[in-house]
Amino acid sequence: MITRLLHFLDASPVNFLAASYIASSLEKAGYRRINPCDAIGEVKPGDKLFVTKNDSSVYAFHIGRKTMADAGFRMICAHCDSPTFRIKPNAEMLCEGGIVKLNTEVYGGPIMATWFDRPLTIAGRVIVKGDDAFSPKTLLLHVKRPLLQISNLAIHFNRQVNDGVKLSRQKDMLPILGIVTDELERGNMLLQVICSELGIVAQDILDFDLYLADATPACTFGAHDELISSGRLDDLSMCYAGLEAMINTDTTDTTKVLAIFDNEETGSQTKQGAASPFLAMMLKRIAMAQSGTEEAFYQAVERAFMVSADNAHAWHPNYSEKYDPTNHPVLGGGPVIKFNAAQKYASDAVSAAVFAQICNEAGVPCQRFVNHSDVPGGSTLGNILASSIPLRGVDMGNAILAMHSCRETGSVADHIYTVKAFTQFFAH
């Protein structure tokens, strides 16, 4: 199970590749890709459907034996984007000695210092000419070798570096791509890399969405290989746990839904984010295809339950003062239910009790997380989604260290626990 997770992490350096991997896995498990431009048509018990949006979000539906109006639906949602750096248009900057660096902008909220002095690569999508202006083609790109590096300034030039340094997003975080050795590379080094990887010509490239990613493979570590080190554990580990549960459970009375959103790290306010009406529209179309009335959708929502799966903060042995004194989850302690008095999370006593009982039935331990009252936390998918679809639900996740670092740390046991809990949730 952990080997599969590590493979997924390595194959998913950015949202587009993660969505592609999930879609491919669903197809292999018998799910049929549908085009939202087409009519839904007849929906029968046992049908397995999925749809994508923007090449970066995925929504899968395993239709239950009962209609959604009668039995509701069970949904796990997560997000496939992670903090990183986006390559700007006209990115190449030629410096002395022929060194080429790339102009980038920050995506989300990364711990920027963790991106220094490590091998990086690029991944994303490249848009090329299609049949007409409104139908360009999308090619996915993942350069599977170390390609760039953001280098630190030597301590000799900044003796205060270990006392803390304020980093400039525009000046300090620009990666080195290489050194010009041929006049043809001047101003074209990035395009030459793209064309070489995809087997295309520069004249066909219309635009791209490309990002930096850690080139070091995900791995386990620790005296017993009990810990996981990887970029993007937040939130790809939850995406994969939901995927495993989705494809490994049979048809039940209740419809199962897996929603993998994009752009959580930037607020979810996109057509492929949790604030989009797209998921609600798909659920409504399915409910109406089953029952013939819009009323069926509203009945389904009232009978539904959502698990918003986004990782939590594990207790850090070096910084215990940052955590709530009585609610600080630990690595290996099981899935974490997240609470917030300001309603940053969807959890309440009722939904938390439901999920805790699911964990109990799965033989899985369960933990609680509440922020230290003097240390404000962030928000996640659950409350954003529930503001547009009034779902009963819980916010949870696995506890990890160094959230938003280039490499985060999680627990092998926690991943196994969560897959078991999600499987019980869908199969209940």
Coordinates of C-alpha atoms in Angstrom, one line a residue:
M1 CA 0.0 0.0 0.0
I2 CA 2.8 2.5 0.9
T3 CA 4.7 1.6 -2.3
R4 CA 1.6 2.5 -4.3
L5 CA 1.4 5.8 -2.4
L6 CA 5.0 6.6 -3.1
H7 CA 4.6 5.8 -6.8
F8 CA 1.6 8.2 -7.0
L9 CA 3.5 11.0 -5.3
D10 CA 6.4 10.6 -7.7
A11 CA 4.1 10.5 -10.7
S12 CA 2.1 13.6 -9.5
P13 CA 4.5 16.6 -9.3
V14 CA 1.7 19.0 -10.0
N15 CA -2.1 19.1 -10.1
F16 CA -2.4 18.2 -13.8
L17 CA -0.4 15.1 -13.4
A18 CA -2.2 14.1 -10.2
A19 CA -5.6 14.5 -11.9
S20 CA -4.4 12.5 -14.9
Y21 CA -3.1 9.7 -12.7
I22 CA -6.4 9.5 -10.8
A23 CA -8.5 9.6 -14.0
S24 CA -6.4 6.8 -15.4
S25 CA -6.7 4.7 -12.2
L26 CA -10.5 5.2 -12.3
E27 CA -10.7 4.0 -15.9
K28 CA -8.7 0.9 -15.1
A29 CA -11.2 0.2 -12.3
G30 CA -14.1 0.3 -14.7
Y31 CA -15.2 3.9 -14.4
R32 CA -16.5 5.6 -17.6
R33 CA -15.3 9.1 -18.4
I34 CA -18.3 11.3 -19.3
N35 CA -18.3 14.6 -21.2
P36 CA -20.2 17.3 -19.3
C37 CA -21.2 18.8 -22.6
D38 CA -23.3 15.7 -23.3
A39 CA -26.6 14.7 -21.7
I40 CA -26.1 12.4 -18.6
G41 CA -28.6 9.9 -20.1
E42 CA -29.8 6.9 -18.1
V43 CA -28.2 6.3 -14.7
K44 CA -28.4 2.8 -13.4
P45 CA -27.4 1.2 -10.0
G46 CA -23.8 0.1 -10.1
D47 CA -22.8 2.6 -12.8
K48 CA -19.3 4.1 -12.4
L49 CA -18.8 7.5 -13.9
F50 CA -16.2 10.3 -13.7
V51 CA -15.7 13.7 -15.1
T52 CA -12.8 16.2 -15.1
K53 CA -12.6 20.0 -15.1
N54 CA -9.7 22.0 -16.4
D55 CA -7.5 18.9 -16.6
S56 CA -6.8 19.5 -12.8
S57 CA -9.9 18.3 -10.9
V58 CA -11.7 15.0 -10.9
Y59 CA -15.2 13.9 -9.8
A60 CA -16.1 10.2 -9.6
F61 CA -19.5 8.7 -8.9
H62 CA -20.3 5.1 -8.1
I63 CA -24.1 4.9 -8.3
G64 CA -25.8 3.1 -5.4
R65 CA -28.6 0.6 -5.5
K66 CA -31.0 3.2 -4.2
T67 CA -31.6 6.6 -5.7
M68 CA -29.7 9.5 -4.2
A69 CA -33.1 11.0 -3.3
D70 CA -33.8 7.9 -1.1
A71 CA -30.3 7.2 0.2
G72 CA -28.3 10.4 -0.3
F73 CA -24.6 10.0 -1.1
R74 CA -21.3 9.6 0.7
M75 CA -18.5 11.9 -0.4
I76 CA -14.8 12.2 0.2
C77 CA -13.2 15.3 -1.1
A78 CA -9.5 16.4 -1.2
H79 CA -7.3 18.7 -3.3
C80 CA -4.5 17.9 -5.7
D81 CA -2.7 21.3 -5.7
S82 CA 0.3 22.1 -3.4
P83 CA 2.4 25.3 -2.8
T84 CA 5.0 25.7 -5.4
F85 CA 6.4 28.3 -7.9
R86 CA 4.8 29.0 -11.3
I87 CA 6.9 29.8 -14.3
K88 CA 6.0 33.2 -15.7
P89 CA 5.6 33.9 -19.4
N90 CA 8.8 35.2 -21.1
A91 CA 10.5 33.5 -18.2
E92 CA 14.2 33.3 -19.3
M93 CA 16.6 35.8 -17.8
L94 CA 20.1 35.8 -19.3
C95 CA 22.8 36.7 -16.8
E96 CA 26.6 37.1 -16.8
G97 CA 28.5 34.1 -17.9
G98 CA 25.6 32.9 -20.0
I99 CA 23.7 31.7 -16.9
V100 CA 19.9 31.5 -17.5
K101 CA 17.5 31.8 -14.6
L102 CA 13.7 31.6 -14.8
N103 CA 11.3 34.3 -13.7
T104 CA 8.7 32.7 -11.3
E105 CA 5.8 33.6 -9.1
V106 CA 4.7 32.0 -5.8
Y107 CA 1.7 29.6 -5.9
G108 CA 0.1 29.2 -2.5
G109 CA 2.0 29.6 0.7
P110 CA 5.3 27.5 0.5
I111 CA 8.0 27.6 3.2
M112 CA 10.3 29.2 0.7
A113 CA 13.6 28.5 2.4
T114 CA 13.0 24.8 2.0
W115 CA 13.3 25.1 -1.8
F116 CA 16.9 26.2 -1.8
D117 CA 19.8 24.0 -2.9
R118 CA 17.9 21.0 -3.9
P119 CA 17.4 19.5 -7.4
L120 CA 14.2 20.7 -9.0
T121 CA 12.3 19.9 -12.2
I122 CA 9.3 21.3 -14.1
A123 CA 5.9 19.9 -14.7
G124 CA 2.5 21.0 -15.9
R125 CA 0.7 21.3 -19.2
V126 CA 1.6 22.8 -22.5
I127 CA -1.1 24.1 -24.9
V128 CA -0.4 23.6 -28.6
K129 CA -2.3 24.4 -31.8
G130 CA -5.5 22.4 -32.4
D131 CA -8.1 22.2 -35.1
D132 CA -9.3 25.8 -34.4
A133 CA -8.7 28.7 -32.0
F134 CA -11.3 27.4 -29.6
S135 CA -10.0 23.8 -29.5
P136 CA -6.3 23.9 -28.7
K137 CA -4.6 20.6 -27.6
T138 CA -3.2 20.0 -24.1
L139 CA 0.0 18.0 -23.6
L140 CA 1.1 17.1 -20.1
L141 CA 4.8 17.6 -19.2
H142 CA 6.9 16.1 -16.5
V143 CA 10.7 16.4 -16.9
K144 CA 11.9 13.3 -15.0
R145 CA 15.4 14.5 -14.2
P146 CA 16.9 17.3 -12.1
L147 CA 16.7 20.4 -14.2
L148 CA 16.9 23.5 -12.0
Q149 CA 18.1 24.7 -8.6
I150 CA 17.5 27.8 -6.5
S151 CA 20.9 28.4 -4.9
N152 CA 21.5 30.1 -1.5
L153 CA 23.7 33.1 -1.1
A154 CA 27.0 32.0 0.6
I155 CA 27.2 32.6 4.4
H156 CA 30.3 34.8 3.8
F157 CA 28.0 37.4 2.1
N158 CA 25.3 37.2 4.7
R159 CA 26.7 36.4 8.2
Q160 CA 23.2 36.9 9.7
V161 CA 21.6 34.1 7.6
N162 CA 21.2 31.8 10.6
D163 CA 19.4 34.6 12.5
G164 CA 16.6 34.7 10.0
V165 CA 16.4 36.2 6.6
K166 CA 13.5 37.9 4.9
L167 CA 13.2 36.4 1.4
S168 CA 12.1 38.3 -1.7
R169 CA 9.8 36.4 -3.9
Q170 CA 10.9 38.2 -6.9
K171 CA 14.7 38.3 -6.3
D172 CA 15.7 35.3 -4.1
M173 CA 13.5 32.5 -5.5
L174 CA 14.5 32.4 -9.2
P175 CA 15.9 29.0 -10.2
I176 CA 19.0 28.5 -12.4
L177 CA 18.1 26.5 -15.6
G178 CA 21.6 26.2 -17.2
I179 CA 24.4 28.0 -19.1
V180 CA 24.1 28.9 -22.7
T181 CA 26.5 26.9 -24.8
D182 CA 25.0 27.6 -28.2
E183 CA 23.6 30.8 -29.7
L184 CA 20.4 28.9 -30.6
E185 CA 19.8 28.4 -26.8
R186 CA 19.9 32.1 -26.2
G187 CA 16.3 33.1 -25.2
N188 CA 15.1 29.6 -26.1
M189 CA 16.5 27.3 -23.5
L190 CA 13.2 26.5 -21.8
L191 CA 11.4 26.1 -25.1
Q192 CA 14.1 23.7 -26.3
V193 CA 13.6 21.6 -23.1
I194 CA 9.8 21.5 -23.6
C195 CA 10.1 20.6 -27.3
S196 CA 12.6 17.9 -26.7
E197 CA 10.5 16.3 -23.9
L198 CA 7.3 16.4 -25.9
G199 CA 8.6 15.9 -29.4
I200 CA 7.0 19.1 -30.8
V201 CA 8.2 22.3 -32.5
A202 CA 8.3 25.7 -30.8
Q203 CA 6.0 27.2 -33.4
D204 CA 3.1 25.0 -32.3
I205 CA 3.3 26.1 -28.6
L206 CA 0.6 28.6 -27.7
D207 CA 1.0 28.8 -23.9
F208 CA 1.8 26.7 -20.8
D209 CA 1.0 26.2 -17.2
L210 CA 4.3 25.0 -15.7
Y211 CA 5.5 24.8 -12.2
L212 CA 8.6 23.8 -10.2
A213 CA 8.7 20.5 -8.3
D214 CA 11.1 18.6 -6.1
A215 CA 13.0 16.1 -8.2
T216 CA 14.0 13.8 -5.3
P217 CA 11.7 10.7 -5.1
A218 CA 9.4 10.2 -2.2
C219 CA 10.7 7.7 0.4
T220 CA 10.2 6.2 3.8
F221 CA 12.7 6.7 6.6
G222 CA 13.1 6.1 10.3
A223 CA 14.5 3.2 12.4
H224 CA 11.5 1.1 11.3
D225 CA 10.7 2.8 8.0
E226 CA 7.7 4.2 9.8
L227 CA 7.8 7.7 8.4
I228 CA 7.2 9.2 4.9
S229 CA 9.2 12.0 3.3
S230 CA 7.8 13.6 0.2
G231 CA 6.7 16.8 -1.3
R232 CA 2.9 17.3 -1.7
L233 CA 1.8 15.0 1.1
D234 CA -0.6 17.9 1.7
D235 CA -2.9 16.9 0.1
L236 CA -2.0 14.1 -2.4
S237 CA -1.9 11.6 0.4
M238 CA -5.6 12.2 1.1
C239 CA -6.4 12.1 -2.6
Y240 CA -4.8 8.7 -2.9
A241 CA -6.4 7.3 0.2
G242 CA -9.8 8.4 -1.1
L243 CA -9.0 6.9 -4.5
E244 CA -8.0 3.5 -3.0
A245 CA -11.2 3.4 -1.0
M246 CA -13.3 4.4 -4.0
I247 CA -12.1 1.7 -6.3
N248 CA -11.8 -1.1 -3.8
T249 CA -15.4 -1.0 -2.5
D250 CA -18.4 -2.6 -4.1
T251 CA -21.8 -1.2 -5.0
T252 CA -23.8 -0.3 -1.9
D253 CA -27.3 1.2 -1.4
T254 CA -25.7 4.7 -1.2
T255 CA -24.0 6.5 -4.1
K256 CA -20.2 7.1 -3.5
V257 CA -18.6 10.3 -4.6
L258 CA -14.9 11.2 -4.8
A259 CA -14.2 14.9 -5.5
I260 CA -10.6 16.0 -6.1
F261 CA -10.5 19.7 -6.3
D262 CA -7.8 22.1 -7.5
N263 CA -6.7 25.6 -6.2
E264 CA -7.4 25.0 -2.5
E265 CA -4.0 26.6 -1.8
T266 CA -5.2 29.8 -3.4
G267 CA -8.7 30.0 -2.0
S268 CA -10.8 27.6 -4.2
Q269 CA -12.4 30.5 -6.1
T270 CA -12.1 28.9 -9.5
K271 CA -14.2 26.7 -11.8
Q272 CA -12.3 23.7 -10.7
G273 CA -12.1 24.7 -7.0
A274 CA -14.3 23.8 -4.0
A275 CA -16.2 27.1 -4.3
S276 CA -17.3 26.3 -7.9
P277 CA -20.9 25.2 -8.6
F278 CA -19.6 22.4 -10.9
L279 CA -19.9 19.5 -8.4
A280 CA -23.4 20.6 -7.3
M281 CA -24.4 20.8 -11.0
M282 CA -23.1 17.2 -11.6
L283 CA -24.9 15.9 -8.5
K284 CA -28.1 17.6 -9.5
R285 CA -27.9 16.2 -13.1
I286 CA -27.4 12.6 -11.7
A287 CA -30.2 13.0 -9.2
M288 CA -32.6 14.3 -11.9
A289 CA -31.6 11.5 -14.3
Q290 CA -32.5 9.0 -11.6
S291 CA -35.7 10.6 -10.3
G292 CA -36.8 13.1 -12.9
T293 CA -37.2 16.0 -10.6
E294 CA -35.0 18.7 -9.1
E295 CA -36.5 17.9 -5.7
A296 CA -34.4 14.7 -5.8
F297 CA -31.2 16.6 -5.6
Y298 CA -32.3 18.6 -2.5
Q299 CA -33.4 15.4 -0.8
A300 CA -30.0 13.8 -1.7
V301 CA -28.1 16.7 -0.1
E302 CA -30.1 16.4 3.2
R303 CA -29.3 12.7 3.4
A304 CA -25.6 13.1 2.4
F305 CA -22.4 13.0 4.4
M306 CA -19.1 14.6 3.4
V307 CA -15.5 13.8 4.6
S308 CA -13.3 16.8 3.8
A309 CA -9.9 15.2 3.8
D310 CA -7.0 17.7 4.2
N311 CA -3.9 17.0 6.3
A312 CA -3.5 18.2 9.9
H313 CA -0.6 19.5 11.9
A314 CA 1.3 16.8 13.8
W315 CA 2.9 17.7 17.2
H316 CA 6.5 18.8 16.6
P317 CA 8.9 17.7 19.3
N318 CA 11.0 20.9 18.9
Y319 CA 8.1 23.3 19.1
S320 CA 5.5 22.0 21.6
E321 CA 4.6 25.6 22.6
K322 CA 2.9 26.1 19.3
Y323 CA 0.2 23.5 19.9
D324 CA -2.9 23.3 21.9
P325 CA -2.1 21.8 25.3
T326 CA -4.8 19.0 25.2
N327 CA -5.5 18.6 21.4
H328 CA -2.2 18.0 19.5
P329 CA -2.2 14.9 17.3
V330 CA 0.9 12.8 16.9
L331 CA 2.4 11.0 14.0
G332 CA 1.1 7.4 13.8
G333 CA -1.9 8.2 16.1
G334 CA -4.5 7.8 13.4
P335 CA -6.8 10.2 11.4
V336 CA -7.3 13.6 12.9
I337 CA -10.7 15.3 13.3
K338 CA -10.3 19.1 13.0
F339 CA -12.3 21.7 15.0
N340 CA -12.4 25.5 14.9
A341 CA -14.7 27.8 16.8
A342 CA -14.5 30.4 13.9
Q343 CA -15.9 27.7 11.6
K344 CA -12.8 27.3 9.5
Y345 CA -13.6 23.6 9.5
A346 CA -16.9 21.8 8.8
S347 CA -16.7 19.6 11.8
D348 CA -19.2 19.8 14.6
A349 CA -20.0 17.5 17.5
V350 CA -22.5 15.5 15.4
S351 CA -20.3 15.0 12.3
A352 CA -17.2 14.3 14.4
A353 CA -19.1 11.6 16.3
V354 CA -20.1 10.0 13.0
F355 CA -16.6 9.9 11.7
A356 CA -15.1 8.7 15.1
Q357 CA -17.6 5.8 15.0
I358 CA -16.6 5.0 11.4
C359 CA -13.0 4.8 12.6
N360 CA -14.0 2.6 15.6
E361 CA -15.8 0.2 13.3
A362 CA -12.7 0.0 11.0
G363 CA -10.5 -0.7 14.0
V364 CA -8.6 2.6 13.6
P365 CA -7.5 5.1 16.3
C366 CA -8.8 8.6 16.0
Q367 CA -7.4 12.0 17.1
R368 CA -8.6 15.6 17.5
F369 CA -6.9 18.8 16.5
V370 CA -7.7 22.3 17.7
N371 CA -5.4 25.3 17.1
H372 CA -3.5 26.9 20.0
S373 CA -5.7 29.9 20.8
D374 CA -2.8 32.3 20.2
V375 CA -1.8 30.7 16.9
P376 CA -4.4 31.2 14.1
G377 CA -4.7 28.4 11.6
G378 CA -5.9 28.1 8.0
S379 CA -9.1 26.9 6.4
T380 CA -9.8 24.0 4.0
L381 CA -12.3 22.5 1.6
G382 CA -15.1 21.5 4.0
N383 CA -16.5 24.9 5.0
I384 CA -16.1 26.3 1.5
L385 CA -18.0 23.4 -0.1
A386 CA -20.6 23.4 2.6
S387 CA -21.3 27.1 2.0
S388 CA -22.6 26.2 -1.5
I389 CA -23.9 22.7 -0.9
P390 CA -25.3 22.5 2.7
L391 CA -23.8 19.2 3.5
R392 CA -23.4 17.5 6.9
G393 CA -19.7 16.7 7.1
V394 CA -16.4 16.5 8.9
D395 CA -13.0 18.0 8.3
M396 CA -10.2 15.5 8.9
G397 CA -6.7 14.6 7.7
N398 CA -3.5 12.8 8.6
A399 CA -1.1 14.5 10.9
I400 CA 2.1 15.7 9.1
L401 CA 5.2 17.8 10.0
A402 CA 6.5 20.8 8.0
M403 CA 3.2 21.4 6.2
H404 CA 3.9 23.5 3.0
S405 CA 7.6 22.6 3.1
C406 CA 9.2 21.4 -0.2
R407 CA 9.3 18.0 1.6
E408 CA 6.8 17.1 4.3
T409 CA 6.8 14.3 6.8
G410 CA 4.0 11.8 7.4
S411 CA 3.4 8.4 9.0
V412 CA 3.1 5.1 7.3
A413 CA 0.7 3.8 9.9
D414 CA -1.6 6.9 9.5
H415 CA -1.9 6.3 5.7
I416 CA -2.9 2.7 6.3
Y417 CA -5.4 3.8 9.0
T418 CA -7.0 6.3 6.8
V419 CA -7.5 4.0 3.9
K420 CA -9.2 1.6 6.2
A421 CA -11.4 4.3 7.6
F422 CA -12.3 5.6 4.1
T423 CA -13.1 2.1 3.0
Q424 CA -15.4 1.6 6.0
F425 CA -17.1 4.9 5.2
F426 CA -17.9 4.0 1.7
A427 CA -18.8 0.3 2.4
H428 CA -20.9 1.1 5.5

